[in-house]
Short mmCIF file of C-alpha atoms in Angstrom, two decimals:
data_model
loop_
_atom_site.label_atom_id
_atom_site.label_comp_id
_atom_site.label_asym_id
_atom_site.label_seq_id
_atom_site.Cartn_x
_atom_site.Cartn_y
_atom_site.Cartn_z
CA MET A 1 0.00 0.00 0.00
CA THR A 2 1.41 3.30 -1.05
CA ALA A 3 1.79 5.75 1.81
CA VAL A 4 0.02 9.04 1.41
CA PRO A 5 2.53 11.81 1.83
CA ALA A 6 1.81 14.15 4.71
CA ALA A 7 0.51 17.52 3.78
CA PRO A 8 3.08 20.23 4.13
CA ALA A 9 2.84 22.09 7.38
CA VAL A 10 1.08 25.40 7.10
CA PRO A 11 2.87 28.12 9.06
CA ALA A 12 0.73 29.33 11.91
CA ALA A 13 -0.64 32.81 11.50
CA PRO A 14 1.00 35.26 13.84
CA ALA A 15 -1.06 35.75 16.96
CA ALA A 16 -3.07 38.92 16.95
CA PRO A 17 -1.92 41.36 19.62
CA ALA A 18 -4.05 41.16 22.71
CA ALA A 19 -6.62 43.91 22.85
CA PRO A 20 -6.09 46.27 25.75
CA ALA A 21 -8.37 45.55 28.65
CA ALA A 22 -11.48 47.68 28.65
CA PRO A 23 -11.32 50.31 31.37
CA ALA A 24 -13.38 49.44 34.41
CA ALA A 25 -16.37 51.62 35.23
CA PRO A 26 -15.96 53.88 38.28
CA ALA A 27 -18.56 51.87 40.21
CA GLN A 28 -16.63 48.66 39.55
CA ILE A 29 -13.38 50.21 40.76
CA VAL A 30 -14.97 51.54 43.93
CA ASP A 31 -16.69 48.20 44.56
CA ARG A 32 -13.43 46.26 44.11
CA CYS A 33 -11.68 48.44 46.66
CA ALA A 34 -14.65 48.48 49.04
CA ARG A 35 -14.85 44.68 49.09
CA LEU A 36 -11.17 44.59 49.98
CA THR A 37 -11.52 47.23 52.72
CA ARG A 38 -14.92 46.36 54.23
CA PRO A 39 -13.84 43.51 56.57
CA ALA A 40 -11.10 45.64 58.14
CA LEU A 41 -13.44 48.64 58.41
CA ARG A 42 -16.09 46.56 60.17
CA GLU A 43 -13.47 45.09 62.49
CA ALA A 44 -12.25 48.57 63.41
CA VAL A 45 -15.77 49.88 64.13
CA GLY A 46 -16.40 46.76 66.20
CA ARG A 47 -13.72 47.92 68.65
CA LEU A 48 -15.74 51.00 69.62
CA HIS A 49 -18.06 51.31 72.62
CA PRO A 50 -21.24 49.42 71.58
CA TRP A 51 -23.49 52.50 71.52
CA VAL A 52 -20.91 54.61 69.73
CA GLY A 53 -20.26 51.71 67.38
CA GLU A 54 -23.98 51.52 66.60
CA MET A 55 -24.01 55.19 65.59
CA ALA A 56 -20.96 54.62 63.43
CA ALA A 57 -22.56 51.57 61.82
CA TYR A 58 -25.73 53.61 61.21
CA SER A 59 -23.66 56.28 59.46
CA PHE A 60 -22.15 53.61 57.18
CA GLY A 61 -25.60 52.22 56.37
CA TRP A 62 -25.04 48.90 58.14
CA CYS A 63 -27.82 49.15 60.74
CA ASP A 64 -30.90 51.09 61.75
CA VAL A 65 -31.45 53.01 64.98
CA GLY A 66 -31.34 50.35 67.68
CA GLY A 67 -28.78 48.24 65.86
CA ALA A 68 -30.99 46.06 63.66
CA PRO A 69 -28.98 45.12 60.56
CA VAL A 70 -30.08 46.81 57.33
CA THR A 71 -28.62 47.50 53.94
CA ALA A 72 -29.02 51.26 53.55
CA PRO A 73 -27.24 53.57 51.12
CA GLY A 74 -23.63 53.99 52.19
CA GLY A 75 -21.02 56.47 51.11
CA LYS A 76 -19.52 56.72 47.67
CA GLY A 77 -16.38 54.89 48.82
CA LEU A 78 -14.18 57.21 46.79
CA ARG A 79 -11.58 57.88 49.48
CA GLN A 80 -10.96 54.24 50.37
CA ALA A 81 -10.69 53.47 46.66
CA LEU A 82 -8.08 56.20 46.26
CA ALA A 83 -6.03 54.77 49.13
CA VAL A 84 -6.01 51.31 47.54
CA LEU A 85 -5.10 52.80 44.16
CA GLY A 86 -2.32 54.80 45.83
CA ALA A 87 -0.76 51.56 47.05
CA GLU A 88 -1.09 50.02 43.57
CA ILE A 89 0.45 53.09 41.95
CA ALA A 90 3.40 52.57 44.31
CA GLY A 91 3.74 49.05 42.87
CA ALA A 92 2.35 47.17 45.87
CA PRO A 93 -0.53 44.66 46.05
CA PRO A 94 -3.89 46.35 46.66
CA GLU A 95 -4.30 44.90 50.15
CA THR A 96 -1.24 46.89 51.23
CA GLY A 97 -3.37 50.02 51.09
CA VAL A 98 -6.16 48.68 53.33
CA PRO A 99 -4.98 50.32 56.60
CA ALA A 100 -4.81 53.68 54.84
CA ALA A 101 -8.23 53.05 53.24
CA VAL A 102 -9.78 52.27 56.63
CA ALA A 103 -8.22 55.37 58.20
CA VAL A 104 -9.44 57.80 55.53
CA GLU A 105 -12.92 56.24 55.45
CA LEU A 106 -13.19 56.68 59.22
CA VAL A 107 -12.03 60.29 58.97
CA HIS A 108 -14.49 60.97 56.17
CA ALA A 109 -17.35 59.53 58.24
CA PHE A 110 -16.24 61.68 61.20
CA SER A 111 -16.23 64.81 59.04
CA LEU A 112 -19.73 64.09 57.67
CA LEU A 113 -21.21 63.62 61.15
CA HIS A 114 -19.86 67.01 62.19
CA ASP A 115 -20.68 68.64 58.83
CA ASP A 116 -24.36 67.73 59.14
CA ILE A 117 -24.48 69.27 62.61
CA MET A 118 -22.74 72.48 61.52
CA ASP A 119 -24.86 72.85 58.39
CA GLY A 120 -28.10 71.79 60.07
CA ASP A 121 -28.67 69.14 57.40
CA PRO A 122 -31.40 66.78 58.68
CA VAL A 123 -30.92 64.14 55.95
CA ARG A 124 -27.91 62.16 54.84
CA ARG A 125 -28.23 59.51 52.07
CA SER A 126 -32.04 59.56 52.20
CA ARG A 127 -32.10 58.80 55.96
CA PRO A 128 -32.15 61.03 59.04
CA ALA A 129 -28.65 62.30 59.72
CA VAL A 130 -26.98 60.81 62.79
CA TRP A 131 -27.63 63.95 64.85
CA ARG A 132 -31.34 63.77 64.02
CA ALA A 133 -31.52 60.04 64.70
CA TYR A 134 -29.52 59.99 67.97
CA GLY A 135 -29.15 63.61 69.10
CA THR A 136 -26.51 66.28 68.61
CA GLY A 137 -24.33 65.36 71.58
CA PRO A 138 -24.18 61.65 70.75
CA ALA A 139 -23.39 62.44 67.09
CA VAL A 140 -20.47 64.66 68.15
CA LEU A 141 -19.21 61.86 70.38
CA ALA A 142 -19.48 59.32 67.56
CA GLY A 143 -17.54 61.62 65.24
CA ASP A 144 -14.80 62.06 67.84
CA ALA A 145 -14.60 58.30 68.28
CA LEU A 146 -14.24 57.74 64.53
CA PHE A 147 -11.43 60.27 64.38
CA ALA A 148 -9.57 58.64 67.27
CA LEU A 149 -10.04 55.23 65.69
CA ALA A 150 -8.63 56.49 62.39
CA VAL A 151 -5.48 57.79 64.08
CA ASP A 152 -5.02 54.50 65.98
CA THR A 153 -5.49 52.49 62.77
CA LEU A 154 -2.86 54.52 60.97
CA ALA A 155 -0.41 54.69 63.88
CA THR A 156 -0.23 50.89 64.02
CA SER A 157 0.17 50.49 60.24
CA ALA A 158 3.31 50.52 58.10
CA GLY A 159 2.94 54.29 57.70
CA GLY A 160 3.39 54.84 61.42
CA VAL A 161 4.44 58.32 62.49
CA GLU A 162 4.75 59.62 58.92
CA GLY A 163 1.25 58.48 58.14
CA VAL A 164 -0.20 60.20 61.20
CA ARG A 165 1.73 63.36 60.31
CA LEU A 166 0.33 63.32 56.78
CA LEU A 167 -3.21 62.76 58.06
CA SER A 168 -2.80 65.52 60.65
CA ALA A 169 -1.71 68.04 58.01
CA ALA A 170 -4.68 67.11 55.81
CA LEU A 171 -7.08 67.51 58.72
CA GLY A 172 -5.65 70.95 59.48
CA ASP A 173 -6.39 71.97 55.89
CA LEU A 174 -9.84 70.38 56.09
CA VAL A 175 -10.68 72.42 59.19
CA ARG A 176 -9.52 75.63 57.53
CA GLY A 177 -11.59 74.86 54.45
CA GLN A 178 -14.65 74.04 56.55
CA ALA A 179 -14.19 77.26 58.54
CA ASP A 180 -14.08 79.29 55.32
CA ASP A 181 -17.19 77.51 54.03
CA LEU A 182 -19.11 78.39 57.19
CA LEU A 183 -17.92 82.02 57.11
CA PHE A 184 -18.86 82.37 53.43
CA ALA A 185 -22.52 81.83 54.35
CA GLY A 186 -22.51 85.09 56.35
CA ARG A 187 -20.94 87.18 53.62
CA PRO A 188 -23.03 89.20 51.14
CA TRP A 189 -23.80 88.04 47.62
CA THR A 190 -22.55 91.27 46.09
CA GLY A 191 -20.22 94.15 46.90
CA PRO A 192 -16.60 94.30 48.03
CA ARG A 193 -17.06 91.54 50.66
CA ARG A 194 -18.61 89.06 48.23
CA VAL A 195 -17.01 85.63 47.84
CA ARG A 196 -14.78 85.37 44.76
CA SER A 197 -14.32 82.22 42.70
CA THR A 198 -10.61 82.14 43.66
CA GLU A 199 -11.59 82.07 47.33
CA TYR A 200 -14.00 79.26 46.62
CA ARG A 201 -11.31 77.12 44.99
CA HIS A 202 -8.98 77.62 47.97
CA MET A 203 -11.81 76.63 50.32
CA ALA A 204 -12.71 73.55 48.24
CA GLU A 205 -9.11 72.36 48.13
CA GLY A 206 -9.04 72.41 51.93
CA LYS A 207 -12.53 71.15 52.67
CA THR A 208 -12.59 68.33 50.11
CA GLY A 209 -9.27 68.16 48.29
CA SER A 210 -7.11 67.74 51.38
CA LEU A 211 -8.65 64.38 52.31
CA LEU A 212 -8.72 63.08 48.74
CA GLY A 213 -5.05 64.00 48.34
CA CYS A 214 -4.29 62.41 51.69
CA SER A 215 -6.12 59.23 50.62
CA LEU A 216 -3.94 58.72 47.56
CA ALA A 217 -0.78 59.77 49.35
CA LEU A 218 -1.38 57.55 52.41
CA GLY A 219 -1.97 54.52 50.23
CA ALA A 220 1.36 55.13 48.54
CA LEU A 221 3.11 55.90 51.82
CA VAL A 222 2.12 52.64 53.53
CA ALA A 223 3.29 50.85 50.36
CA GLY A 224 6.76 52.37 50.69
CA ALA A 225 6.61 54.92 47.84
CA SER A 226 9.23 57.66 47.54
CA PRO A 227 8.50 61.13 48.99
CA ALA A 228 8.24 62.50 45.44
CA VAL A 229 5.51 60.00 44.52
CA VAL A 230 3.65 60.61 47.80
CA ALA A 231 3.74 64.38 47.24
CA GLY A 232 2.66 64.07 43.60
CA LEU A 233 -0.31 61.93 44.52
CA ASP A 234 -1.28 64.37 47.24
CA ARG A 235 -1.33 67.20 44.68
CA ALA A 236 -3.32 65.07 42.23
CA GLY A 237 -5.91 64.22 44.88
CA ARG A 238 -6.28 67.83 45.93
CA GLN A 239 -7.08 68.87 42.37
CA ALA A 240 -9.49 65.96 42.07
CA GLY A 241 -11.09 67.10 45.32
CA VAL A 242 -11.86 70.56 43.93
CA ALA A 243 -13.50 68.90 40.91
CA PHE A 244 -15.44 66.61 43.25
CA GLN A 245 -16.67 69.53 45.39
CA ILE A 246 -17.78 71.43 42.29
CA ALA A 247 -19.70 68.36 41.12
CA ASP A 248 -21.37 68.19 44.54
CA ASP A 249 -22.30 71.87 44.23
CA VAL A 250 -23.86 71.31 40.82
CA LEU A 251 -25.84 68.35 42.13
CA GLY A 252 -26.79 70.31 45.25
CA THR A 253 -28.36 72.99 43.07
CA TRP A 254 -29.80 71.02 40.15
CA GLY A 255 -29.60 67.37 41.21
CA ASP A 256 -32.50 64.96 41.69
CA PRO A 257 -33.18 64.42 45.44
CA ALA A 258 -33.87 60.76 44.68
CA VAL A 259 -30.24 60.49 43.55
CA THR A 260 -28.51 62.94 45.90
CA GLY A 261 -30.47 61.98 49.04
CA LYS A 262 -30.79 65.67 49.94
CA PRO A 263 -33.56 68.24 49.47
CA VAL A 264 -33.52 70.06 46.13
CA HIS A 265 -31.92 73.53 46.19
CA GLY A 266 -30.69 72.88 49.75
CA ASP A 267 -27.43 74.80 49.23
CA LEU A 268 -29.30 77.89 48.04
CA ARG A 269 -31.63 77.76 51.03
CA GLU A 270 -28.60 77.70 53.33
CA ARG A 271 -27.04 80.66 51.46
CA LYS A 272 -23.99 78.59 50.54
CA LYS A 273 -21.58 80.34 48.24
CA THR A 274 -21.14 77.49 45.78
CA LEU A 275 -19.07 77.89 42.63
CA PRO A 276 -22.01 77.75 40.18
CA VAL A 277 -23.70 80.67 41.95
CA VAL A 278 -20.49 82.63 42.54
CA SER A 279 -19.51 82.18 38.89
CA ALA A 280 -22.97 83.23 37.75
CA LEU A 281 -22.74 86.43 39.81
CA GLU A 282 -19.31 87.17 38.30
CA SER A 283 -20.51 86.68 34.72
CA GLY A 284 -21.81 90.21 34.18
CA ARG A 285 -24.82 88.90 32.23
CA PRO A 286 -28.30 90.38 32.68
CA ALA A 287 -29.39 87.19 34.44
CA ALA A 288 -26.59 87.76 36.97
CA ARG A 289 -28.07 91.08 38.01
CA ARG A 290 -31.52 89.54 38.42
CA LEU A 291 -29.97 86.67 40.38
CA ALA A 292 -28.15 89.06 42.74
CA ALA A 293 -31.35 90.98 43.44
CA LEU A 294 -33.26 87.78 44.10
CA LEU A 295 -30.60 86.38 46.43
CA GLU A 296 -30.28 89.62 48.38
CA ALA A 297 -34.05 89.56 48.91
CA ASP A 298 -34.04 85.88 49.97
CA GLY A 299 -36.32 85.14 47.04
CA ASP A 300 -37.52 81.91 45.50
CA VAL A 301 -34.67 79.38 45.40
CA ALA A 302 -36.05 77.51 42.38
CA ARG A 303 -36.00 80.74 40.38
CA ALA A 304 -32.49 81.46 41.70
CA ALA A 305 -31.31 78.10 40.34
CA GLU A 306 -32.81 78.93 36.94
CA LEU A 307 -31.11 82.34 36.85
CA ALA A 308 -27.77 80.86 37.94
CA GLU A 309 -27.87 78.50 34.97
CA GLU A 310 -29.02 81.28 32.61
CA ALA A 311 -26.08 83.41 33.76
CA GLY A 312 -23.68 80.60 32.86
CA GLY A 313 -22.84 79.50 36.40
CA ARG A 314 -23.33 75.82 35.81
CA ALA A 315 -21.26 75.76 32.62
CA ALA A 316 -18.48 77.85 34.18
CA ALA A 317 -18.30 75.59 37.25
CA LEU A 318 -18.09 72.43 35.17
CA ALA A 319 -15.33 73.99 33.06
CA VAL A 320 -13.31 74.55 36.24
CA ALA A 321 -13.98 70.95 37.28
CA ARG A 322 -12.62 69.72 33.96
CA ARG A 323 -9.48 71.85 34.34
CA CYS A 324 -8.90 70.49 37.84
CA ARG A 325 -9.28 66.96 36.50
CA ALA A 326 -6.69 67.74 33.82
CA SER A 327 -4.29 69.07 36.48
CA ALA A 328 -4.73 65.89 38.51
CA LEU A 329 -3.96 63.75 35.48
CA SER A 330 -0.85 65.83 34.72
CA GLU A 331 0.47 65.01 38.19
CA LEU A 332 -0.22 61.35 37.51
CA ASP A 333 1.72 61.51 34.25
CA ARG A 334 4.69 63.11 35.99
CA ILE A 335 5.09 60.26 38.47
CA ARG A 336 4.76 57.63 35.69
CA ALA A 337 2.18 55.52 37.47
CA PRO A 338 1.73 51.87 36.43
CA ALA A 339 -0.82 51.36 33.66
CA ARG A 340 -3.73 49.65 35.40
CA PRO A 341 -4.03 51.75 38.58
CA ALA A 342 -3.41 54.87 36.49
CA ARG A 343 -6.24 53.82 34.17
CA ASP A 344 -8.53 53.16 37.14
CA LEU A 345 -7.72 56.52 38.67
CA ARG A 346 -8.47 58.25 35.37
CA ALA A 347 -11.83 56.48 35.24
CA LEU A 348 -12.67 57.66 38.76
CA LEU A 349 -11.76 61.24 37.88
CA ASP A 350 -13.86 61.05 34.73
CA GLY A 351 -16.77 59.82 36.84
CA VAL A 352 -16.42 62.79 39.19
CA VAL A 353 -17.04 65.28 36.38
CA VAL A 354 -19.53 63.26 34.35
CA ARG A 355 -21.90 62.57 37.28
CA SER A 356 -22.74 66.27 37.56
CA GLN A 357 -23.46 66.91 33.87
#
């Protein structure tokens, strides 16, 4: 029997280059980091006095008044996500950033408890604020306990003294920003004592940017990053924080209460000098003059929101948010962050601006 000759081998086609991984959505990034951080955060809160721990758990959406477990809306989780990404940007495994993530999440919760008291906000995430649910004094105590717990968490982590020092500096800036925000409410809408947009940006960097910068920087610090990388991430987070605060202002003026969890036009009712309104008043447009007269007369807040948009306040504020995002990304480029955490951080920053449009 004649053998059939084997067919000549056909050279294999060169493998197609692997397609780059699709960027994760902001919610996926936050969820990934939250799932990593949540057990340690719950363990830390579990070390508090039971009553104080219940108030803390209520603020995180884990229980109702009285301690019955529930699944209520929690925070955005942005700060803990930034801490985990900071560790990854430093080249470490994500779990390295967990102590920093727990610390900044505790500090953020502490600041919100006190913020709601200072601003008189009765609602937080579609539920009674802690001070309305438990009383003002207990809410202050719970905030103090969260702050102390954050410092203890960080002091016993790899960051140690340097981490506490970084957190302390950020908190000093946060207090200054919060003080300016409270003082702005008592200043006039027009005239030489009016709040300027430059003052607003300085306030927002302290009130919001300081903790976002600290979140990124602490994650990198506990992962052993160089001082230059830590400082660059701190600057990036501060710029992102200004963009985040502007987005909050836009949502606070025009957002859907079903989404924001706060009453519509609440910032205008409280006479807050938010960037959309400040920018509208600086525009020089006819609507700006009508807006100033309405605000000085404590007129209808819904009409004030309409005039602020007509005067270009919303568009101007979002333009500033986009510039701050670009500045944050420039800092990221300068430190040559690894591809995946850099991509995730870019997605989070994109989400900050897009959510308010």
